[in-house]
Amino acid sequence: MYFSLMPRPREFEPDAVLNVAMLRFWERGYRAVSVEDLVKATGVKPGSLYSAFPGGKRALFLKSLERYSRLVVPEKLGELEASDASLAEVRGYFDGLVRDLLSPEGRQGCLLVNTAIENAAEDDEAAAVVRGHLARLERCMTHALENAVRRGQVRASLDCAGSAKLLVATCQGLMVVGKANPDGVLLRAIVDNAFAALA
Amino acid sequence: MYFSLMPRPREFEPDAVLNVAMLRFWERGYRAVSVEDLVKATGVKPGSLYSAFPGGKRALFLKSLERYSRLVVPEKLGELEASDASLAEVRGYFDGLVRDLLSPEGRQGCLLVNTAIENAAEDDEAAAVVRGHLARLERCMTHALENAVRRGQVRASLDCAGSAKLLVATCQGLMVVGKANPDGVLLRAIVDNAFAALA
DNA sequence: ATTGTTTTTGAATGGTCGCTCATGTATTTT
DNA sequence: AAAATACATGAGCGACCATTCAAAAACAAT
């Protein structure tokens, strides 16, 4: 009996290519990034790209969204996803957001927010990833607020679930404002006022 | 002496063309709209389009932003820009926003929010229009909140300027959330919680 | 009717888009 | 060495992009 023969091995790392794609989509948006851009940025020729990522540009985009959710988002959330997170972690998340929006590298905002605006209306799969992200944010913020109530960090009468929904919307809004007007005084005022309502 | 001779008159209304362009950019975004789309939608041939709007597609886009600010925004703001506006008008604006996001025609969100995300980073002129819009929103919300304090509709200790900044961010966030997840229960919960903080 | 001026027309421009495919190459088995 | 397999290469596909332009047409004054 014959065993399958070993083919020529890949000369590039698909994950590295996907990472480049993610970064490009993140900073320029889906439509603004061409496959040729990716070919130039990775050195991987079109044929190899398409055989490594069946479905072409859009598949690469959807995989970029997933990669972003899996690698970038947890880093931004930090300890906010820990089961003992409370008010400090929520505040830390917002402060990190503001810091990012004011730094030269962070002005691209959030890939998932950008996707909500650019693609959600015309791409259900992309919209679903965004919805998943929003639900995840809401979930861990609700949990953190519940801990905060328990520890007396916020008023006991706080509607944790509702406040979490508002905080999620607030951080999306923060990113829209920050993208058009990266003004630290303004952004910090927004965050301060959002948290003043919780105490 | 000779007077200038009369040329052939225009057969289309530039404002009507601009209106079509605005609507397209609004619902699909700048990159997603091609000049050919506009030619088909208006019946105005490329040559005429380019001679009526020097600067081509981008000029048409910038003029669309201005038209949106001048015609659509005041309609959405309604009485919020009146000098005697107070809490009810702020609430009315948010309720209108939610109503729009839930209606089939309003799912496109706000052209200026979409522009903040899609174009602000790479187009300073577009970003400036967006910043102007945000400042306008903040100004009339601050004014309305001051009236609300005077009338005892909100607590006297309210930081009107700060709360207005937060409300502006909140309505941007509302549009991001609504675009990915047009869920009336969720959107209304966000608005309710935003206003609970003012009382 | 002729002339001067501006508009309309739509074919054509050169470029870029996402994507495919024939050909050559590297690797491991027989 | 030869065969089998998957990969790398990059020229090339048709479609579409924003934009231009030469020619024809419409108007008012002469």
CSV table of C-alpha atoms (C1' of nucleotides) in Angstrom, one decimal:
chain,number,residue,atom,x,y,z
A,1,MET,CA,0.0,0.0,0.0
A,2,TYR,CA,1.1,3.6,-0.7
A,3,PHE,CA,1.3,6.5,1.7
A,4,SER,CA,0.6,10.0,0.6
A,5,LEU,CA,3.7,11.8,-0.6
A,6,MET,CA,5.0,14.9,1.1
A,7,PRO,CA,4.5,18.1,-0.9
A,8,ARG,CA,6.5,21.3,-1.0
A,9,PRO,CA,6.1,23.1,2.3
A,10,ARG,CA,4.8,26.6,2.7
A,11,GLU,CA,7.4,29.4,2.6
A,12,PHE,CA,5.3,31.9,4.6
A,13,GLU,CA,3.3,31.9,7.8
A,14,PRO,CA,-0.4,32.3,7.1
A,15,ASP,CA,-0.9,33.8,10.6
A,16,ALA,CA,1.8,36.5,9.8
A,17,VAL,CA,-0.1,37.3,6.6
A,18,LEU,CA,-3.3,37.5,8.4
A,19,ASN,CA,-1.8,39.8,11.0
A,20,VAL,CA,-0.6,42.2,8.3
A,21,ALA,CA,-4.1,42.1,6.7
A,22,MET,CA,-5.7,42.8,10.1
A,23,LEU,CA,-3.5,45.8,10.7
A,24,ARG,CA,-4.2,47.2,7.3
A,25,PHE,CA,-8.0,46.7,7.5
A,26,TRP,CA,-7.8,48.2,11.0
A,27,GLU,CA,-6.1,51.4,10.0
A,28,ARG,CA,-7.6,52.0,6.5
A,29,GLY,CA,-10.9,50.1,6.4
A,30,TYR,CA,-12.0,47.2,4.2
A,31,ARG,CA,-12.6,49.1,0.9
A,32,ALA,CA,-9.5,51.2,1.2
A,33,VAL,CA,-7.2,48.1,1.3
A,34,SER,CA,-6.5,46.4,-2.0
A,35,VAL,CA,-5.2,42.9,-2.4
A,36,GLU,CA,-2.3,44.4,-4.1
A,37,ASP,CA,-1.5,46.4,-1.0
A,38,LEU,CA,-1.4,43.1,0.9
A,39,VAL,CA,0.8,41.5,-1.7
A,40,LYS,CA,3.2,44.3,-1.4
A,41,ALA,CA,3.1,44.4,2.4
A,42,THR,CA,3.6,40.6,2.8
A,43,GLY,CA,5.7,39.7,-0.2
A,44,VAL,CA,3.2,36.8,-0.7
A,45,LYS,CA,2.1,36.7,-4.4
A,46,PRO,CA,-1.6,36.7,-5.3
A,47,GLY,CA,-1.7,33.0,-6.2
A,48,SER,CA,-0.3,32.0,-2.9
A,49,LEU,CA,-2.5,34.4,-1.0
A,50,TYR,CA,-5.6,33.1,-2.7
A,51,SER,CA,-4.7,29.4,-2.2
A,52,ALA,CA,-3.9,30.0,1.5
A,53,PHE,CA,-7.1,32.0,2.0
A,54,PRO,CA,-9.9,30.7,-0.1
A,55,GLY,CA,-12.6,33.3,-0.4
A,56,GLY,CA,-10.2,36.0,-1.2
A,57,LYS,CA,-10.3,39.5,0.2
A,58,ARG,CA,-13.5,39.2,2.1
A,59,ALA,CA,-12.5,35.9,3.8
A,60,LEU,CA,-9.2,37.6,4.8
A,61,PHE,CA,-11.3,40.4,6.3
A,62,LEU,CA,-13.6,38.1,8.3
A,63,LYS,CA,-10.6,36.2,9.5
A,64,SER,CA,-9.0,39.5,10.5
A,65,LEU,CA,-12.1,40.4,12.5
A,66,GLU,CA,-11.8,37.1,14.3
A,67,ARG,CA,-8.1,37.5,14.9
A,68,TYR,CA,-8.8,41.0,16.3
A,69,SER,CA,-11.4,39.6,18.7
A,70,ARG,CA,-9.1,36.9,19.8
A,71,LEU,CA,-5.8,38.8,20.2
A,72,VAL,CA,-6.3,42.5,20.3
A,73,VAL,CA,-9.6,42.8,22.2
A,74,PRO,CA,-8.4,40.8,25.2
A,75,GLU,CA,-5.3,42.9,25.5
A,76,LYS,CA,-7.4,46.1,25.5
A,77,LEU,CA,-9.9,44.7,28.0
A,78,GLY,CA,-7.1,43.6,30.3
A,79,GLU,CA,-8.3,42.7,33.7
A,80,LEU,CA,-11.9,43.8,32.9
A,81,GLU,CA,-12.6,40.2,31.9
A,82,ALA,CA,-11.4,38.8,35.2
A,83,SER,CA,-14.1,37.5,37.4
A,84,ASP,CA,-13.1,39.9,40.2
A,85,ALA,CA,-13.0,43.0,38.0
A,86,SER,CA,-14.8,46.0,39.5
A,87,LEU,CA,-15.0,49.7,39.0
A,88,ALA,CA,-11.2,50.3,38.7
A,89,GLU,CA,-11.0,47.9,35.8
A,90,VAL,CA,-13.9,49.6,34.0
A,91,ARG,CA,-12.2,52.9,34.5
A,92,GLY,CA,-8.9,51.4,33.4
A,93,TYR,CA,-10.5,50.3,30.1
A,94,PHE,CA,-11.8,53.8,29.4
A,95,ASP,CA,-8.5,55.4,30.3
A,96,GLY,CA,-6.7,53.0,28.0
A,97,LEU,CA,-9.2,53.9,25.2
A,98,VAL,CA,-8.5,57.6,25.6
A,99,ARG,CA,-4.7,57.0,25.8
A,100,ASP,CA,-4.9,55.0,22.5
A,101,LEU,CA,-7.0,57.6,20.7
A,102,LEU,CA,-4.4,60.3,21.6
A,103,SER,CA,-1.4,58.2,20.6
A,104,PRO,CA,-0.2,58.3,17.0
A,105,GLU,CA,-0.5,54.5,16.7
A,106,GLY,CA,-4.0,54.3,18.3
A,107,ARG,CA,-5.8,56.8,16.1
A,108,GLN,CA,-7.1,54.0,14.0
A,109,GLY,CA,-9.6,53.4,16.8
A,110,CYS,CA,-11.3,50.0,17.0
A,111,LEU,CA,-11.5,47.7,14.0
A,112,LEU,CA,-14.9,46.4,15.2
A,113,VAL,CA,-16.4,49.9,15.6
A,114,ASN,CA,-15.1,50.8,12.2
A,115,THR,CA,-16.6,47.7,10.8
A,116,ALA,CA,-19.9,48.4,12.4
A,117,ILE,CA,-20.1,51.7,10.4
A,118,GLU,CA,-18.4,50.6,7.2
A,119,ASN,CA,-19.7,47.1,6.7
A,120,ALA,CA,-22.4,46.1,9.1
A,121,ALA,CA,-25.2,47.3,6.8
A,122,GLU,CA,-24.0,45.2,3.8
A,123,ASP,CA,-22.3,42.3,5.4
A,124,ASP,CA,-24.2,40.2,7.9
A,125,GLU,CA,-21.3,38.0,8.9
A,126,ALA,CA,-19.2,41.0,9.7
A,127,ALA,CA,-22.2,42.5,11.6
A,128,ALA,CA,-22.5,39.3,13.6
A,129,VAL,CA,-18.8,39.5,14.7
A,130,VAL,CA,-19.5,43.1,15.8
A,131,ARG,CA,-22.6,42.1,17.7
A,132,GLY,CA,-20.6,39.4,19.5
A,133,HIS,CA,-18.1,42.0,20.5
A,134,LEU,CA,-20.7,44.4,21.9
A,135,ALA,CA,-22.3,41.6,23.8
A,136,ARG,CA,-19.0,40.6,25.3
A,137,LEU,CA,-18.3,44.1,26.3
A,138,GLU,CA,-21.7,44.5,27.9
A,139,ARG,CA,-21.3,41.2,29.7
A,140,CYS,CA,-18.0,41.9,31.4
A,141,MET,CA,-19.1,45.5,32.2
A,142,THR,CA,-22.3,44.3,33.8
A,143,HIS,CA,-20.3,41.8,35.8
A,144,ALA,CA,-17.7,44.4,36.9
A,145,LEU,CA,-20.5,46.8,37.9
A,146,GLU,CA,-22.1,44.1,40.0
A,147,ASN,CA,-18.9,43.6,41.8
A,148,ALA,CA,-18.6,47.4,42.3
A,149,VAL,CA,-22.0,47.5,43.9
A,150,ARG,CA,-21.1,44.7,46.2
A,151,ARG,CA,-17.9,46.5,47.3
A,152,GLY,CA,-19.7,49.8,47.7
A,153,GLN,CA,-17.7,51.5,45.0
A,154,VAL,CA,-20.9,52.8,43.3
A,155,ARG,CA,-24.3,53.5,44.7
A,156,ALA,CA,-26.3,50.4,45.7
A,157,SER,CA,-29.3,51.5,43.6
A,158,LEU,CA,-27.3,51.3,40.3
A,159,ASP,CA,-29.0,49.4,37.5
A,160,CYS,CA,-25.9,47.4,36.5
A,161,ALA,CA,-27.3,45.9,33.3
A,162,GLY,CA,-28.6,49.2,32.1
A,163,SER,CA,-25.5,51.1,33.0
A,164,ALA,CA,-23.4,48.6,31.3
A,165,LYS,CA,-25.4,49.1,28.1
A,166,LEU,CA,-24.9,52.8,28.4
A,167,LEU,CA,-21.2,52.4,29.1
A,168,VAL,CA,-20.8,50.3,26.0
A,169,ALA,CA,-22.5,52.9,23.9
A,170,THR,CA,-20.3,55.6,25.5
A,171,CYS,CA,-17.1,53.9,24.6
A,172,GLN,CA,-18.3,53.5,21.0
A,173,GLY,CA,-19.1,57.2,21.0
A,174,LEU,CA,-15.8,58.0,22.5
A,175,MET,CA,-14.1,56.4,19.5
A,176,VAL,CA,-16.2,58.3,17.0
A,177,VAL,CA,-15.5,61.6,18.7
A,178,GLY,CA,-11.8,60.7,19.2
A,179,LYS,CA,-11.4,59.9,15.5
A,180,ALA,CA,-12.7,63.3,14.4
A,181,ASN,CA,-11.3,65.3,17.2
A,182,PRO,CA,-8.5,63.7,19.2
A,183,ASP,CA,-8.6,66.3,22.0
A,184,GLY,CA,-7.5,64.9,25.4
A,185,VAL,CA,-9.4,67.5,27.4
A,186,LEU,CA,-12.6,66.6,25.6
A,187,LEU,CA,-12.2,62.9,25.7
A,188,ARG,CA,-11.3,62.9,29.4
A,189,ALA,CA,-14.3,65.1,30.2
A,190,ILE,CA,-16.5,62.5,28.5
A,191,VAL,CA,-15.1,59.7,30.6
A,192,ASP,CA,-15.2,61.7,33.8
A,193,ASN,CA,-18.8,62.5,33.3
A,194,ALA,CA,-19.7,58.9,32.4
A,195,PHE,CA,-18.2,57.8,35.7
A,196,ALA,CA,-19.7,60.6,37.7
A,197,ALA,CA,-23.1,59.2,37.0
A,198,LEU,CA,-22.2,55.8,38.6
A,199,ALA,CA,-21.0,57.1,42.0
B,1,MET,CA,-20.4,98.2,-27.2
B,2,TYR,CA,-21.3,94.6,-27.1
B,3,PHE,CA,-23.0,92.7,-24.3
B,4,SER,CA,-22.1,89.0,-23.5
B,5,LEU,CA,-24.1,86.6,-25.5
B,6,MET,CA,-26.4,84.1,-23.8
B,7,PRO,CA,-25.1,80.6,-23.6
B,8,ARG,CA,-27.0,77.3,-23.7
B,9,PRO,CA,-28.8,76.9,-20.3
B,10,ARG,CA,-28.3,74.0,-17.9
B,11,GLU,CA,-30.8,71.2,-18.4
B,12,PHE,CA,-30.4,69.8,-14.8
B,13,GLU,CA,-30.6,71.3,-11.3
B,14,PRO,CA,-27.2,71.1,-9.6
B,15,ASP,CA,-28.9,71.0,-6.2
B,16,ALA,CA,-30.9,68.0,-7.3
B,17,VAL,CA,-27.8,66.2,-8.3
B,18,LEU,CA,-26.1,67.1,-5.1
B,19,ASN,CA,-29.1,65.8,-3.2
B,20,VAL,CA,-28.8,62.4,-4.9
B,21,ALA,CA,-25.1,62.3,-4.2
B,22,MET,CA,-25.7,63.1,-0.6
B,23,LEU,CA,-28.2,60.3,-0.2
B,24,ARG,CA,-25.9,57.8,-1.9
B,25,PHE,CA,-22.9,58.8,0.2
B,26,TRP,CA,-25.1,58.7,3.3
B,27,GLU,CA,-26.4,55.1,2.7
B,28,ARG,CA,-23.3,53.5,1.2
B,29,GLY,CA,-20.3,55.6,2.2
B,30,TYR,CA,-17.8,57.5,0.1
B,31,ARG,CA,-15.7,54.7,-1.3
B,32,ALA,CA,-18.7,52.5,-2.1
B,33,VAL,CA,-20.3,55.1,-4.3
B,34,SER,CA,-18.9,55.3,-7.8
B,35,VAL,CA,-19.3,58.2,-10.2
B,36,GLU,CA,-21.0,55.9,-12.5
B,37,ASP,CA,-23.6,55.2,-9.8
B,38,LEU,CA,-24.3,58.9,-9.6
B,39,VAL,CA,-24.5,59.2,-13.4
B,40,LYS,CA,-27.0,56.4,-13.5
B,41,ALA,CA,-29.0,57.8,-10.6
B,42,THR,CA,-29.2,61.3,-11.9
B,43,GLY,CA,-29.1,60.8,-15.6
B,44,VAL,CA,-26.5,63.5,-15.8
B,45,LYS,CA,-23.5,62.4,-17.9
B,46,PRO,CA,-19.9,62.4,-16.6
B,47,GLY,CA,-18.9,65.5,-18.6
B,48,SER,CA,-21.8,67.5,-17.3
B,49,LEU,CA,-21.2,66.3,-13.8
B,50,TYR,CA,-17.6,67.2,-13.8
B,51,SER,CA,-18.2,70.6,-15.3
B,52,ALA,CA,-20.9,71.4,-12.8
B,53,PHE,CA,-18.8,70.1,-9.9
B,54,PRO,CA,-15.1,70.9,-10.4
B,55,GLY,CA,-13.1,68.7,-8.2
B,56,GLY,CA,-15.0,65.6,-9.1
B,57,LYS,CA,-16.1,62.9,-6.7
B,58,ARG,CA,-14.4,64.3,-3.6
B,59,ALA,CA,-15.8,67.8,-4.2
B,60,LEU,CA,-19.2,66.3,-4.6
B,61,PHE,CA,-18.7,64.5,-1.3
B,62,LEU,CA,-17.6,67.6,0.6
B,63,LYS,CA,-20.6,69.5,-0.8
B,64,SER,CA,-22.8,66.6,0.3
B,65,LEU,CA,-21.5,66.9,3.8
B,66,GLU,CA,-22.3,70.6,3.8
B,67,ARG,CA,-25.7,70.0,2.4
B,68,TYR,CA,-26.3,67.4,5.1
B,69,SER,CA,-25.3,69.9,7.8
B,70,ARG,CA,-27.5,72.6,6.3
B,71,LEU,CA,-30.6,70.6,5.5
B,72,VAL,CA,-30.7,67.2,7.3
B,73,VAL,CA,-29.2,68.1,10.6
B,74,PRO,CA,-31.5,71.0,11.4
B,75,GLU,CA,-34.5,68.7,10.7
B,76,LYS,CA,-33.1,66.1,13.1
B,77,LEU,CA,-32.3,68.6,15.8
B,78,GLY,CA,-35.7,70.1,15.6
B,79,GLU,CA,-36.5,72.4,18.5
B,80,LEU,CA,-33.2,71.4,20.2
B,81,GLU,CA,-31.6,74.4,18.5
B,82,ALA,CA,-34.3,76.8,19.7
B,83,SER,CA,-33.1,79.2,22.5
B,84,ASP,CA,-35.8,78.0,24.9
B,85,ALA,CA,-35.0,74.3,24.4
B,86,SER,CA,-34.6,72.3,27.5
B,87,LEU,CA,-34.7,68.7,28.7
B,88,ALA,CA,-37.7,67.6,26.6
B,89,GLU,CA,-36.0,68.7,23.4
B,90,VAL,CA,-32.8,66.8,24.3
B,91,ARG,CA,-34.9,63.7,25.0
B,92,GLY,CA,-36.8,64.3,21.8
B,93,TYR,CA,-33.6,64.3,19.8
B,94,PHE,CA,-32.5,61.0,21.3
B,95,ASP,CA,-35.9,59.4,20.8
B,96,GLY,CA,-35.9,60.5,17.2
B,97,LEU,CA,-32.4,59.0,16.8
B,98,VAL,CA,-33.7,55.7,18.1
B,99,ARG,CA,-36.8,55.8,15.9
B,100,ASP,CA,-34.6,56.5,12.8
B,101,LEU,CA,-32.2,53.6,13.7
B,102,LEU,CA,-35.1,51.2,13.9
B,103,SER,CA,-36.9,52.3,10.7
B,104,PRO,CA,-35.9,50.8,7.4
B,105,GLU,CA,-35.0,54.2,5.9
B,106,GLY,CA,-33.0,55.4,8.9
B,107,ARG,CA,-30.6,52.4,9.2
B,108,GLN,CA,-28.0,54.4,7.3
B,109,GLY,CA,-27.4,56.3,10.6
B,110,CYS,CA,-25.8,59.7,10.3
B,111,LEU,CA,-23.6,60.8,7.4
B,112,LEU,CA,-21.3,62.7,9.6
B,113,VAL,CA,-20.7,59.8,12.0
B,114,ASN,CA,-20.1,57.5,9.1
B,115,THR,CA,-17.7,60.1,7.7
B,116,ALA,CA,-15.8,60.4,11.1
B,117,ILE,CA,-15.1,56.7,10.9
B,118,GLU,CA,-14.5,56.3,7.1
B,119,ASN,CA,-12.8,59.5,6.1
B,120,ALA,CA,-11.7,61.6,9.1
B,121,ALA,CA,-8.3,60.0,9.3
B,122,GLU,CA,-7.4,60.6,5.7
B,123,ASP,CA,-9.4,63.7,4.8
B,124,ASP,CA,-8.8,66.8,6.9
B,125,GLU,CA,-11.5,68.8,5.3
B,126,ALA,CA,-14.1,66.1,5.9
B,127,ALA,CA,-12.9,65.8,9.5
B,128,ALA,CA,-13.3,69.5,9.9
B,129,VAL,CA,-17.0,69.3,8.9
B,130,VAL,CA,-17.5,66.5,11.4
B,131,ARG,CA,-15.8,68.5,14.1
B,132,GLY,CA,-18.1,71.4,13.3
B,133,HIS,CA,-21.1,69.2,13.7
B,134,LEU,CA,-19.9,67.8,17.0
B,135,ALA,CA,-19.3,71.3,18.3
B,136,ARG,CA,-22.8,72.4,17.2
B,137,LEU,CA,-24.4,69.4,18.9
B,138,GLU,CA,-22.4,70.1,22.1
B,139,ARG,CA,-23.3,73.8,22.0
B,140,CYS,CA,-27.1,73.3,21.8
B,141,MET,CA,-27.1,70.5,24.3
B,142,THR,CA,-25.2,72.6,26.8
B,143,HIS,CA,-27.7,75.4,26.3
B,144,ALA,CA,-30.7,73.1,26.6
B,145,LEU,CA,-29.2,71.6,29.8
B,146,GLU,CA,-28.7,75.0,31.3
B,147,ASN,CA,-32.3,75.8,30.6
B,148,ALA,CA,-33.2,72.5,32.2
B,149,VAL,CA,-31.3,73.4,35.4
B,150,ARG,CA,-33.0,76.8,35.5
B,151,ARG,CA,-36.4,75.1,35.3
B,152,GLY,CA,-35.6,72.5,37.8
B,153,GLN,CA,-35.9,69.6,35.3
B,154,VAL,CA,-32.6,68.2,36.3
B,155,ARG,CA,-30.5,68.5,39.5
B,156,ALA,CA,-29.1,71.9,40.2
B,157,SER,CA,-25.6,70.5,40.6
B,158,LEU,CA,-25.4,69.2,37.1
B,159,ASP,CA,-22.3,70.0,35.1
B,160,CYS,CA,-24.0,71.2,32.0
B,161,ALA,CA,-21.0,71.5,29.8
B,162,GLY,CA,-19.6,68.2,30.8
B,163,SER,CA,-22.9,66.4,30.6
B,164,ALA,CA,-23.4,67.8,27.1
B,165,LYS,CA,-20.0,66.4,26.0
B,166,LEU,CA,-21.1,63.0,27.4
B,167,LEU,CA,-24.5,63.2,25.7
B,168,VAL,CA,-22.8,64.0,22.4
B,169,ALA,CA,-20.6,60.9,22.7
B,170,THR,CA,-23.6,58.9,23.8
B,171,CYS,CA,-25.6,59.7,20.7
B,172,GLN,CA,-22.6,58.8,18.5
B,173,GLY,CA,-22.3,55.5,20.3
B,174,LEU,CA,-26.0,55.0,20.0
B,175,MET,CA,-25.5,55.1,16.2
B,176,VAL,CA,-22.6,52.6,16.2
B,177,VAL,CA,-24.6,50.2,18.3
B,178,GLY,CA,-27.8,50.7,16.3
B,179,LYS,CA,-26.0,50.1,13.1
B,180,ALA,CA,-24.7,46.7,14.2
B,181,ASN,CA,-27.7,45.7,16.4
B,182,PRO,CA,-30.9,47.6,15.6
B,183,ASP,CA,-32.6,46.3,18.8
B,184,GLY,CA,-35.3,48.7,20.1
B,185,VAL,CA,-35.1,47.3,23.7
B,186,LEU,CA,-31.3,47.8,23.8
B,187,LEU,CA,-31.3,51.3,22.2
B,188,ARG,CA,-34.1,52.5,24.5
B,189,ALA,CA,-32.3,51.2,27.5
B,190,ILE,CA,-29.2,53.1,26.6
B,191,VAL,CA,-31.2,56.4,26.2
B,192,ASP,CA,-33.1,55.8,29.5
B,193,ASN,CA,-29.9,55.2,31.4
B,194,ALA,CA,-28.3,58.3,29.8
B,195,PHE,CA,-31.2,60.4,31.1
B,196,ALA,CA,-31.5,58.8,34.4
B,197,ALA,CA,-28.0,60.2,35.2
B,198,LEU,CA,-29.3,63.8,34.7
B,199,ALA,CA,-32.3,63.7,37.1
C,1,DA,C1',-28.6,82.6,-41.2
C,2,DT,C1',-24.6,83.4,-38.7
C,3,DT,C1',-21.9,83.8,-34.7
C,4,DG,C1',-20.4,83.3,-29.9
C,5,DT,C1',-21.0,81.0,-25.8
C,6,DT,C1',-21.9,77.2,-22.8
C,7,DT,C1',-23.8,72.6,-22.2
C,8,DT,C1',-24.6,67.8,-23.4
C,9,DT,C1',-23.0,63.7,-24.9
C,10,DG,C1',-20.7,59.3,-24.6
C,11,DA,C1',-16.7,57.2,-26.2
C,12,DA,C1',-12.2,56.7,-24.6
C,13,DT,C1',-8.4,57.4,-21.3
C,14,DG,C1',-5.0,55.0,-18.3
C,15,DG,C1',-5.3,53.0,-14.0
C,16,DT,C1',-6.7,49.8,-10.5
C,17,DC,C1',-9.8,46.3,-8.9
C,18,DG,C1',-10.3,41.3,-7.2
C,19,DC,C1',-9.0,37.2,-8.9
C,20,DT,C1',-7.2,33.0,-11.9
C,21,DC,C1',-4.2,29.9,-14.0
C,22,DA,C1',-0.4,27.9,-16.6
C,23,DT,C1',4.1,27.1,-15.6
C,24,DG,C1',8.1,26.2,-12.8
C,25,DT,C1',9.9,24.7,-8.2
C,26,DA,C1',10.8,22.4,-3.9
C,27,DT,C1',10.2,18.5,-1.2
C,28,DT,C1',9.7,13.4,0.0
C,29,DT,C1',8.7,9.2,-1.4
C,30,DT,C1',9.7,5.0,-4.4
D,1,DA,C1',16.8,9.1,-10.7
D,2,DA,C1',12.0,9.3,-11.2
D,3,DA,C1',7.4,10.2,-9.6
D,4,DA,C1',4.0,12.5,-6.9
D,5,DT,C1',2.4,16.2,-4.6
D,6,DA,C1',1.5,20.9,-3.0
D,7,DC,C1',3.4,25.5,-3.4
D,8,DA,C1',5.4,29.8,-5.7
D,9,DT,C1',5.3,32.8,-9.5
D,10,DG,C1',3.6,36.7,-12.0
D,11,DA,C1',1.5,37.6,-16.3
D,12,DG,C1',-3.0,38.3,-17.5
D,13,DC,C1',-8.3,38.2,-17.0
D,14,DG,C1',-12.5,41.1,-17.5
D,15,DA,C1',-14.6,44.5,-14.9
D,16,DC,C1',-14.8,48.7,-13.0
D,17,DC,C1',-12.6,53.1,-11.3
D,18,DA,C1',-12.4,58.4,-11.7
D,19,DT,C1',-11.7,61.5,-15.1
D,20,DT,C1',-11.2,63.8,-19.8
D,21,DC,C1',-12.2,65.5,-24.3
D,22,DA,C1',-13.7,66.2,-29.0
D,23,DA,C1',-17.7,66.7,-31.2
D,24,DA,C1',-22.6,67.9,-31.5
D,25,DA,C1',-26.4,70.7,-29.8
D,26,DA,C1',-29.0,74.6,-27.8
D,27,DC,C1',-29.6,79.0,-26.9
D,28,DA,C1',-29.6,84.6,-27.6
D,29,DA,C1',-27.8,88.4,-30.1
D,30,DT,C1',-26.6,90.0,-34.5
